[in-house]
Amino acid sequence: MPRIDAYPAARKPSRRPSAPVAAPGPVLRGRQAECQQLTRLAETVRFGSSRVLVLSGEAGIGKSALLDHLVAAASGGRVVRSAGVPVEAGLAFAGLHQLCTLLLPGLDRIPAPQADAVGIAFGLRSGPAPDPFLLHLGVLSLLVEAAAGQPLICVIDDSQWLDHPSAQALAFAARRLADQPVGLVFALRDPAAHPALAGLPRLALGGLDPGPARDLLAAALPGPLDERVRDRIVAETRGNPSALLELARSCDPAGLAGGFGLPYPDETADRGADAVRERLAALPPDTRRLLLAAAVDPTGDPALLSRAAARLGVAPDEPGPGPFGGLLRWGTHVTFRPPSIRSAVLRAASADERRGAHGLLAAVTDPVADADRRAWHRAHSIREPDEDVAAELERCAGRARVRGGPAAAAAFLDRAAQLTPAADRRAHRALAAAEAAVRIDATGAAAALLPVAAAGPLDALQQARVDLLHARLAAGRPGERAAPLLLAAGRRIEPLDAELARATFLEAVAAALAAEPAEAVRIARAAWRVPAPGRPSPVDLLLDAVTTRLIEGGAAAAPLSRRALRAVLRSELPTEAAPAGLRLAAVLAADLWDDESWDVLTERRVTAARAAGGPGELARALDTRIVVEVLRGRLPVAATLVDEAATVGTAVPEGALWLAAWQGWEHDLLRPGRATEAPAPATAPAMATAPGPDEGPDEGPDESGGIGSTMAHTANAVLSNSLGCYEHALAEAQRATAGAPGLAAAHWGLAELAEAAVRLGARDLAADAVARLAVTTRAGGTDWALGLQARTRALLSDGDDDGAESGYREAIDRLGRTGIRLELARARLRYGEWLRRGRRRADAREQLRAAEQAFAAAGAGAFAERARHELAATGEKARARTVADLGQLTAREAQIAGMARDGLSNPEIGTRLFLSPRTVEYHLHNVFTKLGIASRHEVDRALPGPYAQGRPA
């Protein structure tokens, strides 16, 4: 994946944000109070006082994530981080040496006796064993000396594995720091591990509250999740974030959707858990059967399992430890604690025993109230194929979809195919199951089902659908050229099912744009030749618009694009075409500079992807939505979407690059493993020779890597322009705008190119970029398009005061009527800079102040710093902002607050976010408390800037 490059060594020094307003990194659900406490700790140290904290909690509870938050909050100071290591727990001073290695240059500046004691302990000097008091004083002096130049925070993770002499020395120093700007933060599982740390301020971490725990599970598991299964998981893990995420990672989507498809452990896996097996062996046979039934039941329903217990003659409510040897807890939910015991119980059972457990549950499951779950258990209680059971599963698949989403339906169809005795019905059911599996990105299951389906007998259309599924599987494999395979499948389907064929061509174009831009025009030409029906559907209109855009250019396609967008916005796309259709509709909306349609379509795509449950499509949908949220100035909301995309995806989402670029962050996320290419000289003719956006892209080889690569280069250019690195911005913008095809991200790159070229005095390049941009903005004709065009045109009018001023004013007026708040702030910034150079300081302050406030509120740190720098040049000093200025809402609370402000009810919000109305109410209660309001009617007035929906002025 393309990543933002490091700057060339010869670049001018960047103006980094002096106090970044938003730190990169994941959102910590349910840890708002803890994050605030650590942020206050960092600020206290920054202002010259010491702070000490012992962070305790069980493994996986989130200590390291909170330490990451502290490190990010401590930017501007010095942070030294270390961690205890089990194999070094017996080595005296090993932990202290790891922490103090970077502080040793100050050893010669502390009192000599103390320096000798520390040096001897670390093996740097010779002499008798140091006096412990002198050694401890030396550690204290070393910390104070290191903090003399800038505040120091020392973070010691996994402190339970610190050797005791190190723990004693650090605890001694912690009690004597007084007013020194030093922070010491220890994280450990059990405070009793080191009595030396007793009495130090402590923050004990428990599991997440049910609301945030459900949110975390929902983010990790795209698609609907049966509420009974969800609540059992939260109860069993006791809200431990690591346990929740580990469970989500260990199961495929079908594994948890409604509990259907709950995977059994591999028979060849390492059985381990000897202690659990020994405890199981000591139990009576019927008790073991009940434990196994509890293990295969995904709901933890005590009523169901009580009926099973009664049938077996087991009394689960006996006093004392109970009849289960401490392996099972019977309460509101029946849970295993720890959750790994469930897996151990399953591993200890034979296949016949597991079938017996399913048979027991089928016998005690209500055949009316819970027919689908009864059918599921019945299907897993038999060994041989059975048409009656298979047919019942097939009938249940539709109902299971409502409860557990497409993943549940896929699991039902898969099992139905396995139990079907007749070859023709087995092939048909296997094909349906494979199609459902592909929709949820269960590629392994789909690949296993396709040979069963292909074995047939199948008719011509069904065989063509098998080819289509092979092409879709190729789209999910790195290095596969899926677009030609999709095109071939569409051609085979065309004489058999015109509607499915056009949906397949649409999918082929989307795949080409994403990864094979050299193929995009060829595939568009092939699809263009397919005649549309007399009454075109939204899919037909969308296909015609996209292919026309790729072949004839944006201006020729604009009317078709608008018609297609209206049709898509008015109706739902069919299931087959929805992922590619919504994606391409959003691409067209952005290409037309239609910010309102773009907003609606990207949100609809995310909602559809969450409902479908496929993590790959959800990650891609979130990627696009992140870009929208950033440009609308809602960077905190974008940050939570980055976190969600990273949770469900397999790589850092490209949207994270866009977010980081607007934040102005130069950190590891933005640095690739290769050196950046040398920037093109300011007089390079690349822009003059690159194809224009309406000339039709060249069909030769393209190294751009698709829309994602164009977006990455544009993000580079934004970051470089924000930091004043204009040579690099110019080079990146040229790369973004030279590839084929030139869609929205390339258009934005033209605006970045124009700014960089003007700053470098390359006016010919700037004029060419502005002219090329005008072709696309005229075709769009929206306030966003014409406002950005006016801003870039004003850049070239510096010698014409009237032309420049009218251009900036028009840009501010037009962009102010859109939701693209960051581009409005850039127009104000550029206008303010122009006014200041014209010595109109009072007018400049007005624009620069508004720009600085907008950037700071959004979290666009580098642009905010640039505005503050300009304000200072007018004689006004802008207040540096901190994280606290962003308001107290978490990203999830902000998301829900925005929906409540827009008039959505709690059930409607829950439907969109896959939360229960009760969880929505919990979040809204927190919102009201933090904002000091009493009802949802006051949210619009009270919602802080970074979370506010951009609205027309």
Short mmCIF file of C-alpha atoms in Angstrom, two decimals, residues 123-545:
data_model
loop_
_atom_site.label_atom_id
_atom_site.label_comp_id
_atom_site.label_asym_id
_atom_site.label_seq_id
_atom_site.Cartn_x
_atom_site.Cartn_y
_atom_site.Cartn_z
CA GLY A 123 28.86 -2.35 35.24
CA LEU A 124 30.27 0.92 33.91
CA ARG A 125 32.68 1.46 36.81
CA SER A 126 34.58 -0.84 39.12
CA GLY A 127 34.39 -0.89 42.87
CA PRO A 128 32.70 -2.58 45.81
CA ALA A 129 28.95 -3.17 45.80
CA PRO A 130 27.26 0.22 45.94
CA ASP A 131 25.46 1.46 49.02
CA PRO A 132 21.70 1.05 48.27
CA PHE A 133 20.88 4.51 49.57
CA LEU A 134 23.50 6.16 47.33
CA LEU A 135 22.32 4.09 44.38
CA HIS A 136 18.69 5.12 44.91
CA LEU A 137 19.72 8.75 45.29
CA GLY A 138 21.71 8.42 42.07
CA VAL A 139 18.65 7.18 40.17
CA LEU A 140 16.64 10.11 41.53
CA SER A 141 19.35 12.59 40.54
CA LEU A 142 19.66 11.02 37.09
CA LEU A 143 15.92 11.50 36.49
CA VAL A 144 15.98 15.09 37.70
CA GLU A 145 19.04 15.88 35.57
CA ALA A 146 17.38 14.40 32.48
CA ALA A 147 14.34 16.63 33.08
CA ALA A 148 16.40 19.81 33.37
CA GLY A 149 16.10 20.60 29.66
CA GLN A 150 12.55 19.38 29.05
CA PRO A 151 9.89 17.51 31.02
CA LEU A 152 10.49 13.78 31.36
CA ILE A 153 7.97 10.95 31.58
CA CYS A 154 9.19 7.41 32.25
CA VAL A 155 6.81 4.61 31.29
CA ILE A 156 7.48 1.11 32.62
CA ASP A 157 5.17 -1.53 31.15
CA ASP A 158 4.87 -5.11 32.44
CA SER A 159 6.32 -3.98 35.75
CA GLN A 160 5.35 -7.31 37.33
CA TRP A 161 8.51 -8.64 35.68
CA LEU A 162 10.80 -5.93 37.00
CA ASP A 163 13.58 -7.27 39.18
CA HIS A 164 13.07 -6.25 42.81
CA PRO A 165 16.18 -4.01 43.12
CA SER A 166 15.01 -1.99 40.12
CA ALA A 167 11.49 -1.69 41.54
CA GLN A 168 12.88 -0.53 44.88
CA ALA A 169 15.12 2.12 43.28
CA LEU A 170 12.31 3.51 41.12
CA ALA A 171 9.83 3.51 43.99
CA PHE A 172 12.38 5.38 46.13
CA ALA A 173 12.73 8.02 43.42
CA ALA A 174 8.97 8.20 42.89
CA ARG A 175 8.41 9.24 46.52
CA ARG A 176 11.00 12.04 46.36
CA LEU A 177 10.42 13.80 43.04
CA ALA A 178 8.58 16.72 44.67
CA ASP A 179 8.19 19.59 42.18
CA GLN A 180 10.50 18.23 39.51
CA PRO A 181 9.01 17.90 35.96
CA VAL A 182 9.23 14.11 36.02
CA GLY A 183 6.49 11.53 35.62
CA LEU A 184 6.80 7.86 36.53
CA VAL A 185 4.08 5.49 35.35
CA PHE A 186 4.16 1.78 36.10
CA ALA A 187 1.82 -0.77 34.50
CA LEU A 188 1.50 -4.21 36.03
CA ARG A 189 -1.00 -6.98 36.52
CA ASP A 190 -0.93 -7.44 40.29
CA PRO A 191 0.24 -4.63 42.60
CA ALA A 192 1.21 -7.29 45.15
CA ALA A 193 4.01 -8.36 42.78
CA HIS A 194 6.13 -5.47 44.07
CA PRO A 195 5.48 -4.38 47.66
CA ALA A 196 7.93 -1.54 47.02
CA LEU A 197 5.25 0.15 44.88
CA ALA A 198 2.69 0.01 47.68
CA GLY A 199 1.30 3.40 48.64
CA LEU A 200 1.96 5.03 45.28
CA PRO A 201 -1.07 6.52 43.51
CA ARG A 202 -2.89 3.72 41.76
CA LEU A 203 -5.40 3.41 38.92
CA ALA A 204 -7.02 -0.02 38.88
CA LEU A 205 -8.53 -1.10 35.56
CA GLY A 206 -11.54 -3.36 35.32
CA GLY A 207 -13.33 -4.66 32.28
CA LEU A 208 -15.19 -2.33 29.97
CA ASP A 209 -18.75 -1.44 30.86
CA PRO A 210 -21.33 -3.39 28.81
CA GLY A 211 -21.98 -0.49 26.41
CA PRO A 212 -18.37 0.09 25.32
CA ALA A 213 -17.71 -3.67 25.35
CA ARG A 214 -20.58 -4.19 22.91
CA ASP A 215 -19.23 -1.33 20.78
CA LEU A 216 -15.78 -2.93 20.64
CA LEU A 217 -17.23 -6.29 19.71
CA ALA A 218 -19.44 -4.69 17.06
CA ALA A 219 -16.43 -2.90 15.56
CA ALA A 220 -14.41 -6.11 15.43
CA LEU A 221 -17.24 -8.20 14.02
CA PRO A 222 -18.92 -6.48 11.07
CA GLY A 223 -22.53 -7.39 10.49
CA PRO A 224 -25.40 -8.15 12.85
CA LEU A 225 -24.69 -10.19 15.96
CA ASP A 226 -27.41 -12.01 17.86
CA GLU A 227 -27.97 -10.07 21.09
CA ARG A 228 -28.00 -13.23 23.21
CA VAL A 229 -24.66 -14.33 21.78
CA ARG A 230 -23.21 -10.84 22.19
CA ASP A 231 -24.31 -10.52 25.82
CA ARG A 232 -22.94 -13.96 26.65
CA ILE A 233 -19.57 -13.04 25.15
CA VAL A 234 -19.41 -9.76 27.07
CA ALA A 235 -20.33 -11.54 30.30
CA GLU A 236 -17.88 -14.38 29.74
CA THR A 237 -14.95 -12.09 28.95
CA ARG A 238 -16.02 -9.63 31.69
CA GLY A 239 -15.39 -6.79 29.25
CA ASN A 240 -11.70 -7.59 28.80
CA PRO A 241 -10.80 -5.80 25.51
CA SER A 242 -8.07 -8.24 24.54
CA ALA A 243 -10.32 -11.24 25.15
CA LEU A 244 -13.10 -9.67 23.09
CA LEU A 245 -10.78 -8.94 20.18
CA GLU A 246 -9.06 -12.31 20.39
CA LEU A 247 -12.41 -14.03 20.19
CA ALA A 248 -13.36 -11.93 17.17
CA ARG A 249 -10.05 -12.72 15.45
CA SER A 250 -10.35 -16.45 16.13
CA CYS A 251 -13.72 -16.88 14.41
CA ASP A 252 -14.81 -16.30 10.86
CA PRO A 253 -17.96 -14.20 10.37
CA ALA A 254 -20.20 -17.27 10.38
CA GLY A 255 -18.65 -18.38 13.63
CA LEU A 256 -20.45 -15.81 15.71
CA ALA A 257 -23.41 -14.58 13.68
CA GLY A 258 -26.26 -15.87 15.78
CA GLY A 259 -23.89 -18.57 17.00
CA PHE A 260 -24.48 -20.53 13.80
CA GLY A 261 -21.34 -22.00 12.37
CA LEU A 262 -19.56 -21.95 15.74
CA PRO A 263 -16.32 -23.69 14.75
CA TYR A 264 -15.08 -26.79 16.47
CA PRO A 265 -11.39 -26.97 17.25
CA ASP A 266 -9.14 -28.83 14.87
CA GLU A 267 -8.88 -32.48 15.87
CA THR A 268 -5.13 -32.35 15.20
CA ALA A 269 -4.56 -29.23 17.27
CA ASP A 270 -2.42 -29.31 20.37
CA ARG A 271 -4.86 -30.26 23.05
CA GLY A 272 -3.10 -28.58 25.98
CA ALA A 273 -5.21 -27.60 28.96
CA ASP A 274 -4.27 -30.77 30.84
CA ALA A 275 -5.59 -29.37 34.09
CA VAL A 276 -9.02 -28.77 32.54
CA ARG A 277 -9.17 -32.30 31.16
CA GLU A 278 -8.23 -33.72 34.55
CA ARG A 279 -11.02 -31.73 36.20
CA LEU A 280 -13.45 -32.93 33.53
CA ALA A 281 -12.43 -36.55 34.07
CA ALA A 282 -13.30 -36.22 37.77
CA LEU A 283 -16.89 -35.24 36.99
CA PRO A 284 -19.84 -37.63 36.51
CA PRO A 285 -20.67 -38.46 32.87
CA ASP A 286 -23.96 -36.54 32.82
CA THR A 287 -22.27 -33.47 34.25
CA ARG A 288 -19.65 -33.67 31.50
CA ARG A 289 -22.46 -33.91 28.94
CA LEU A 290 -24.07 -30.77 30.34
CA LEU A 291 -20.73 -28.92 30.27
CA LEU A 292 -20.30 -29.94 26.63
CA ALA A 293 -23.86 -28.77 25.84
CA ALA A 294 -23.01 -25.41 27.43
CA ALA A 295 -19.87 -25.25 25.29
CA VAL A 296 -21.73 -25.83 22.01
CA ASP A 297 -24.56 -23.43 22.96
CA PRO A 298 -23.52 -19.92 21.84
CA THR A 299 -26.17 -18.04 23.84
CA GLY A 300 -25.41 -18.99 27.45
CA ASP A 301 -29.17 -19.14 28.01
CA PRO A 302 -29.76 -20.43 31.57
CA ALA A 303 -33.37 -21.44 30.82
CA LEU A 304 -32.31 -23.60 27.87
CA LEU A 305 -29.46 -25.20 29.78
CA SER A 306 -31.65 -25.74 32.84
CA ARG A 307 -33.97 -27.83 30.66
CA ALA A 308 -30.94 -29.75 29.43
CA ALA A 309 -29.77 -30.23 33.02
CA ALA A 310 -33.19 -31.51 34.05
CA ARG A 311 -33.18 -34.03 31.22
CA LEU A 312 -29.76 -35.27 32.39
CA GLY A 313 -30.68 -35.22 36.06
CA VAL A 314 -28.05 -32.61 36.98
CA ALA A 315 -28.86 -29.87 39.52
CA PRO A 316 -26.96 -26.71 38.50
CA ASP A 317 -28.13 -24.68 41.51
CA GLU A 318 -26.47 -26.75 44.21
CA PRO A 319 -24.87 -24.64 47.00
CA GLY A 320 -21.12 -24.22 47.28
CA PRO A 321 -18.83 -24.54 44.26
CA GLY A 322 -21.55 -26.39 42.35
CA PRO A 323 -21.40 -29.62 40.39
CA PHE A 324 -19.11 -28.32 37.61
CA GLY A 325 -15.74 -28.32 39.36
CA GLY A 326 -15.48 -24.54 39.06
CA LEU A 327 -15.48 -24.72 35.24
CA LEU A 328 -18.92 -23.23 34.67
CA ARG A 329 -20.70 -20.25 36.25
CA TRP A 330 -24.47 -20.22 36.38
CA GLY A 331 -26.09 -16.80 36.62
CA THR A 332 -27.79 -14.32 34.31
CA HIS A 333 -25.69 -16.04 31.65
CA VAL A 334 -24.08 -19.44 31.76
CA THR A 335 -20.41 -18.70 31.21
CA PHE A 336 -17.02 -20.34 31.23
CA ARG A 337 -14.37 -18.42 33.11
CA PRO A 338 -11.86 -17.95 31.67
CA PRO A 339 -13.38 -18.24 28.18
CA SER A 340 -10.57 -20.56 27.08
CA ILE A 341 -12.22 -23.31 29.15
CA ARG A 342 -15.00 -23.48 26.54
CA SER A 343 -12.41 -24.36 23.89
CA ALA A 344 -10.76 -26.88 26.22
CA VAL A 345 -14.10 -28.62 26.85
CA LEU A 346 -14.74 -28.82 23.11
CA ARG A 347 -11.26 -30.21 22.46
CA ALA A 348 -11.68 -32.85 25.11
CA ALA A 349 -14.84 -34.20 23.46
CA SER A 350 -15.03 -36.64 20.58
CA ALA A 351 -17.05 -35.94 17.44
CA ASP A 352 -19.76 -38.36 18.61
CA GLU A 353 -19.94 -36.63 21.99
CA ARG A 354 -20.34 -33.25 20.33
CA ARG A 355 -23.12 -34.60 18.13
CA GLY A 356 -24.79 -35.89 21.27
CA ALA A 357 -24.58 -32.44 22.87
CA HIS A 358 -26.24 -30.91 19.81
CA GLY A 359 -28.93 -33.58 19.95
CA LEU A 360 -29.59 -32.77 23.61
CA LEU A 361 -29.97 -29.07 22.82
CA ALA A 362 -32.22 -29.78 19.83
CA ALA A 363 -34.49 -31.80 22.11
CA VAL A 364 -34.89 -28.98 24.66
CA THR A 365 -35.04 -26.02 22.23
CA ASP A 366 -38.49 -24.52 21.69
CA PRO A 367 -39.59 -25.64 18.16
CA VAL A 368 -41.80 -22.57 17.74
CA ALA A 369 -39.99 -19.68 19.44
CA ASP A 370 -36.52 -20.79 18.34
CA ALA A 371 -37.08 -22.99 15.28
CA ASP A 372 -33.90 -21.90 13.50
CA ARG A 373 -31.61 -22.74 16.41
CA ARG A 374 -33.38 -26.07 16.90
CA ALA A 375 -32.84 -26.87 13.22
CA TRP A 376 -29.19 -25.92 13.55
CA HIS A 377 -28.60 -28.22 16.54
CA ARG A 378 -30.53 -31.00 14.84
CA ALA A 379 -28.37 -30.66 11.73
CA HIS A 380 -25.21 -31.01 13.81
CA SER A 381 -26.52 -34.00 15.71
CA ILE A 382 -26.54 -36.29 12.66
CA ARG A 383 -23.73 -37.89 10.71
CA GLU A 384 -25.31 -39.02 7.43
CA PRO A 385 -26.98 -36.84 4.73
CA ASP A 386 -30.68 -36.23 5.29
CA GLU A 387 -32.82 -34.37 2.76
CA ASP A 388 -35.48 -33.42 5.32
CA VAL A 389 -32.92 -31.80 7.60
CA ALA A 390 -31.16 -30.12 4.66
CA ALA A 391 -34.43 -28.70 3.34
CA GLU A 392 -35.32 -27.40 6.79
CA LEU A 393 -31.95 -25.65 7.00
CA GLU A 394 -32.48 -24.10 3.59
CA ARG A 395 -35.89 -22.77 4.71
CA CYS A 396 -34.36 -21.42 7.91
CA ALA A 397 -31.55 -19.57 6.08
CA GLY A 398 -33.76 -16.59 5.30
CA ARG A 399 -34.94 -16.25 8.90
CA ALA A 400 -31.41 -16.75 10.21
CA ARG A 401 -30.28 -13.85 8.02
CA VAL A 402 -32.59 -11.53 9.98
CA ARG A 403 -31.13 -12.59 13.32
CA GLY A 404 -27.48 -13.13 12.48
CA GLY A 405 -27.06 -11.47 9.09
CA PRO A 406 -25.61 -12.93 5.89
CA ALA A 407 -23.02 -14.87 7.86
CA ALA A 408 -25.75 -16.88 9.56
CA ALA A 409 -27.48 -17.54 6.23
CA ALA A 410 -24.17 -18.68 4.74
CA ALA A 411 -23.64 -21.10 7.62
CA PHE A 412 -27.12 -22.60 7.19
CA LEU A 413 -26.69 -23.04 3.44
CA ASP A 414 -23.23 -24.56 3.87
CA ARG A 415 -24.52 -27.16 6.32
CA ALA A 416 -27.55 -27.79 4.10
CA ALA A 417 -25.25 -28.58 1.17
CA GLN A 418 -23.22 -30.99 3.33
CA LEU A 419 -26.37 -32.89 4.34
CA THR A 420 -27.95 -33.09 0.86
CA PRO A 421 -27.89 -36.62 -0.61
CA ALA A 422 -28.91 -35.81 -4.22
CA ALA A 423 -26.11 -34.48 -6.44
CA ASP A 424 -28.17 -31.86 -8.30
CA ARG A 425 -29.67 -30.34 -5.14
CA ARG A 426 -26.29 -30.52 -3.42
CA ALA A 427 -24.70 -28.54 -6.26
CA HIS A 428 -27.43 -25.89 -6.22
CA ARG A 429 -27.19 -25.47 -2.44
CA ALA A 430 -23.40 -25.39 -2.54
CA LEU A 431 -23.54 -22.63 -5.16
CA ALA A 432 -25.95 -20.59 -3.03
CA ALA A 433 -23.76 -21.15 0.02
CA ALA A 434 -20.62 -20.11 -1.89
CA GLU A 435 -22.31 -16.92 -3.08
CA ALA A 436 -23.32 -16.10 0.50
CA ALA A 437 -19.80 -16.86 1.74
CA VAL A 438 -18.20 -14.56 -0.83
CA ARG A 439 -20.47 -11.71 0.28
CA ILE A 440 -19.10 -11.96 3.82
CA ASP A 441 -15.46 -12.43 2.68
CA ALA A 442 -15.43 -16.04 3.93
CA THR A 443 -13.13 -16.93 1.05
CA GLY A 444 -11.93 -20.22 2.52
CA ALA A 445 -15.46 -21.54 2.86
CA ALA A 446 -16.36 -20.31 -0.63
CA ALA A 447 -13.30 -21.94 -2.18
CA ALA A 448 -14.21 -25.25 -0.55
CA LEU A 449 -17.82 -25.05 -1.76
CA LEU A 450 -17.11 -24.16 -5.39
CA PRO A 451 -15.77 -27.60 -6.41
CA VAL A 452 -18.90 -29.17 -4.89
CA ALA A 453 -21.06 -26.80 -6.93
CA ALA A 454 -19.01 -27.25 -10.11
CA ALA A 455 -19.41 -31.02 -9.87
CA GLY A 456 -23.00 -30.34 -10.91
CA PRO A 457 -25.11 -30.94 -12.68
CA LEU A 458 -25.57 -27.19 -13.33
CA ASP A 459 -27.28 -25.31 -16.11
CA ALA A 460 -25.42 -22.72 -18.21
CA LEU A 461 -26.30 -19.75 -16.01
CA GLN A 462 -25.33 -21.56 -12.83
CA GLN A 463 -21.99 -22.55 -14.39
CA ALA A 464 -21.45 -18.93 -15.37
CA ARG A 465 -22.17 -17.92 -11.77
CA VAL A 466 -19.44 -20.34 -10.68
CA ASP A 467 -17.03 -18.49 -12.99
CA LEU A 468 -18.19 -15.21 -11.48
CA LEU A 469 -17.45 -16.48 -7.98
CA HIS A 470 -13.95 -17.58 -9.05
CA ALA A 471 -13.38 -14.04 -10.33
CA ARG A 472 -14.62 -12.53 -7.06
CA LEU A 473 -12.32 -14.77 -5.08
CA ALA A 474 -9.43 -13.61 -7.27
CA ALA A 475 -10.30 -10.01 -6.38
CA GLY A 476 -9.50 -10.78 -2.75
CA ARG A 477 -6.08 -12.28 -3.44
CA PRO A 478 -3.01 -10.02 -3.65
CA GLY A 479 -1.46 -9.90 -7.09
CA GLU A 480 -4.48 -11.37 -8.89
CA ARG A 481 -5.82 -9.45 -11.91
CA ALA A 482 -9.49 -9.78 -11.05
CA ALA A 483 -10.90 -7.22 -13.49
CA PRO A 484 -10.29 -9.29 -16.68
CA LEU A 485 -11.77 -12.35 -14.98
CA LEU A 486 -14.87 -10.38 -14.01
CA LEU A 487 -15.15 -9.06 -17.56
CA ALA A 488 -14.95 -12.60 -18.96
CA ALA A 489 -17.60 -13.79 -16.49
CA GLY A 490 -19.85 -10.90 -17.49
CA ARG A 491 -19.54 -11.80 -21.17
CA ARG A 492 -20.48 -15.41 -20.43
CA ILE A 493 -23.49 -14.30 -18.35
CA GLU A 494 -24.65 -11.64 -20.86
CA PRO A 495 -26.76 -13.90 -23.15
CA LEU A 496 -28.24 -15.66 -20.12
CA ASP A 497 -29.05 -12.86 -17.66
CA ALA A 498 -28.59 -9.28 -18.92
CA GLU A 499 -29.21 -7.73 -15.49
CA LEU A 500 -26.58 -9.86 -13.76
CA ALA A 501 -24.18 -9.28 -16.68
CA ARG A 502 -24.34 -5.50 -16.35
CA ALA A 503 -23.88 -5.77 -12.58
CA THR A 504 -20.80 -7.91 -13.28
CA PHE A 505 -19.41 -5.37 -15.76
CA LEU A 506 -19.93 -2.69 -13.11
CA GLU A 507 -17.96 -4.83 -10.67
CA ALA A 508 -15.19 -5.28 -13.24
CA VAL A 509 -14.85 -1.53 -13.75
CA ALA A 510 -14.74 -0.97 -9.98
CA ALA A 511 -12.02 -3.61 -9.61
CA ALA A 512 -9.97 -2.05 -12.40
CA LEU A 513 -10.19 1.44 -10.93
CA ALA A 514 -9.12 0.10 -7.53
CA ALA A 515 -6.08 -1.88 -8.61
CA GLU A 516 -5.66 -2.09 -12.40
CA PRO A 517 -6.11 1.38 -13.90
CA ALA A 518 -4.42 0.25 -17.12
CA GLU A 519 -7.38 -2.09 -17.61
CA ALA A 520 -10.10 0.41 -16.67
CA VAL A 521 -10.58 1.98 -20.11
CA ARG A 522 -10.42 -1.36 -21.95
CA ILE A 523 -13.03 -2.87 -19.64
CA ALA A 524 -15.14 0.27 -19.87
CA ARG A 525 -15.10 0.03 -23.68
CA ALA A 526 -16.18 -3.62 -23.53
CA ALA A 527 -19.02 -2.82 -21.12
CA TRP A 528 -19.98 0.26 -23.13
CA ARG A 529 -20.88 -1.93 -26.10
CA VAL A 530 -23.51 -3.84 -24.12
CA PRO A 531 -26.88 -2.32 -25.02
CA ALA A 532 -28.92 -0.92 -22.14
CA PRO A 533 -32.55 -2.03 -21.77
CA GLY A 534 -35.40 0.24 -22.86
CA ARG A 535 -36.17 1.13 -19.24
CA PRO A 536 -32.74 1.34 -17.64
CA SER A 537 -32.36 0.48 -13.98
CA PRO A 538 -30.09 2.41 -11.59
CA VAL A 539 -27.40 -0.17 -12.31
CA ASP A 540 -27.73 0.43 -16.06
CA LEU A 541 -27.54 4.20 -15.61
CA LEU A 542 -24.55 3.88 -13.31
CA LEU A 543 -22.69 1.61 -15.72
CA ASP A 544 -23.34 3.96 -18.65
CA ALA A 545 -22.20 6.99 -16.64
#
